[in-house]
Amino acid sequence: MTSYIEKISAVNTTGENYDIALIIRADFHEKGIHFFTPSDLSQQVAYMSHPAKKIIEPHVHNPVPRQVHYTQEVLIIRKGVLRCDFYDKNKNYIGSKNLYAGDVILLISGGHGFQVIEDIEMIEIKQGPYAGEQDKTRFTGITPDEIIYLNGDEN
């Protein structure tokens, strides 16, 4: 039986095991949200699967005491279609783009929100340690009639 999650470990000079790498094989599938990394790791990796029309509320990330001051995220879209709504640092809506299976996006600053257009599976990677609700400020996003697709992207 093939493992869909593989850890690569080593032994330090005191005989303790430590992780070198985490491999998530393309065949991994589970419903819901699954974090593969402990909450105190400086980079967080999660797998997500949501039904169509699920709304992930827009939010901005706040400074949290750690070497990285703002959380950055990487999304790897494995299946489905996800609309990403972009907001500036002041929570002003800029526009939207659809992401499709195989797309990868790095969210560097400002705010963002999502609407699942077709059932989605995606990988999210971001800095840790996890700070809970201190890590972000949620705000009210756009309504469906306010969507503006950037560069001619279609819904």
PDB file of N, CA and C in Angstrom, residues 1 4 29 33 36 50-51 77 92 102 121 125 138 146-147 154:
ATOM      1  N   MET A   1       0.846  -1.192   0.000  1.00  0.00           N
ATOM      2  CA  MET A   1       0.000   0.000   0.000  1.00  0.00           C
ATOM      3  C   MET A   1       0.885   1.247   0.000  1.00  0.00           C
ATOM      4  N   TYR A   4       0.314   8.228   1.019  1.00  0.00           N
ATOM      5  CA  TYR A   4       0.106   9.501   0.321  1.00  0.00           C
ATOM      6  C   TYR A   4       0.849  10.642   0.995  1.00  0.00           C
ATOM      7  N   HIS A  29      -6.474  12.437  -1.064  1.00  0.00           N
ATOM      8  CA  HIS A  29      -7.827  13.010  -1.120  1.00  0.00           C
ATOM      9  C   HIS A  29      -8.539  12.768   0.205  1.00  0.00           C
ATOM     10  N   ILE A  33     -10.671  20.064   5.865  1.00  0.00           N
ATOM     11  CA  ILE A  33      -9.365  20.716   5.961  1.00  0.00           C
ATOM     12  C   ILE A  33      -8.452  19.838   6.806  1.00  0.00           C
ATOM     13  N   PHE A  36      -1.036  19.284   7.689  1.00  0.00           N
ATOM     14  CA  PHE A  36      -0.009  18.249   7.739  1.00  0.00           C
ATOM     15  C   PHE A  36       1.145  18.628   8.658  1.00  0.00           C
ATOM     16  N   HIS A  50     -13.621  21.652  -0.452  1.00  0.00           N
ATOM     17  CA  HIS A  50     -14.878  22.300  -0.090  1.00  0.00           C
ATOM     18  C   HIS A  50     -15.911  22.125  -1.198  1.00  0.00           C
ATOM     19  N   PRO A  51     -17.185  22.132  -0.859  1.00  0.00           N
ATOM     20  CA  PRO A  51     -18.241  22.055  -1.878  1.00  0.00           C
ATOM     21  C   PRO A  51     -18.424  23.413  -2.570  1.00  0.00           C
ATOM     22  N   ILE A  77      -3.931  24.716  -6.531  1.00  0.00           N
ATOM     23  CA  ILE A  77      -5.255  24.223  -6.889  1.00  0.00           C
ATOM     24  C   ILE A  77      -5.095  22.862  -7.565  1.00  0.00           C
ATOM     25  N   ASN A  92      -9.647  47.664   0.447  1.00  0.00           N
ATOM     26  CA  ASN A  92     -10.357  48.114  -0.749  1.00  0.00           C
ATOM     27  C   ASN A  92     -10.265  47.037  -1.820  1.00  0.00           C
ATOM     28  N   GLY A 102      -4.270  22.887 -11.042  1.00  0.00           N
ATOM     29  CA  GLY A 102      -2.881  23.058 -11.455  1.00  0.00           C
ATOM     30  C   GLY A 102      -2.338  24.452 -11.217  1.00  0.00           C
ATOM     31  N   GLU A 121     -10.338  21.333  -4.454  1.00  0.00           N
ATOM     32  CA  GLU A 121      -9.312  20.733  -3.616  1.00  0.00           C
ATOM     33  C   GLU A 121      -8.073  21.579  -3.833  1.00  0.00           C
ATOM     34  N   ILE A 125      -0.087  26.810   1.809  1.00  0.00           N
ATOM     35  CA  ILE A 125       1.183  26.832   2.542  1.00  0.00           C
ATOM     36  C   ILE A 125       1.388  28.251   3.056  1.00  0.00           C
ATOM     37  N   ARG A 138     -10.916  39.724   9.827  1.00  0.00           N
ATOM     38  CA  ARG A 138     -11.942  39.444   8.825  1.00  0.00           C
ATOM     39  C   ARG A 138     -12.747  40.716   8.569  1.00  0.00           C
ATOM     40  N   GLU A 146     -20.794  42.984  -7.466  1.00  0.00           N
ATOM     41  CA  GLU A 146     -19.618  43.861  -7.456  1.00  0.00           C
ATOM     42  C   GLU A 146     -18.369  43.198  -8.046  1.00  0.00           C
ATOM     43  N   ILE A 147     -18.467  41.944  -8.455  1.00  0.00           N
ATOM     44  CA  ILE A 147     -17.298  41.224  -8.970  1.00  0.00           C
ATOM     45  C   ILE A 147     -16.816  41.869 -10.262  1.00  0.00           C
ATOM     46  N   GLU A 154     -12.903  35.251 -16.908  1.00  0.00           N
ATOM     47  CA  GLU A 154     -14.349  35.008 -16.914  1.00  0.00           C
ATOM     48  C   GLU A 154     -14.770  34.220 -15.690  1.00  0.00           C
TER      49      GLU A 154
END
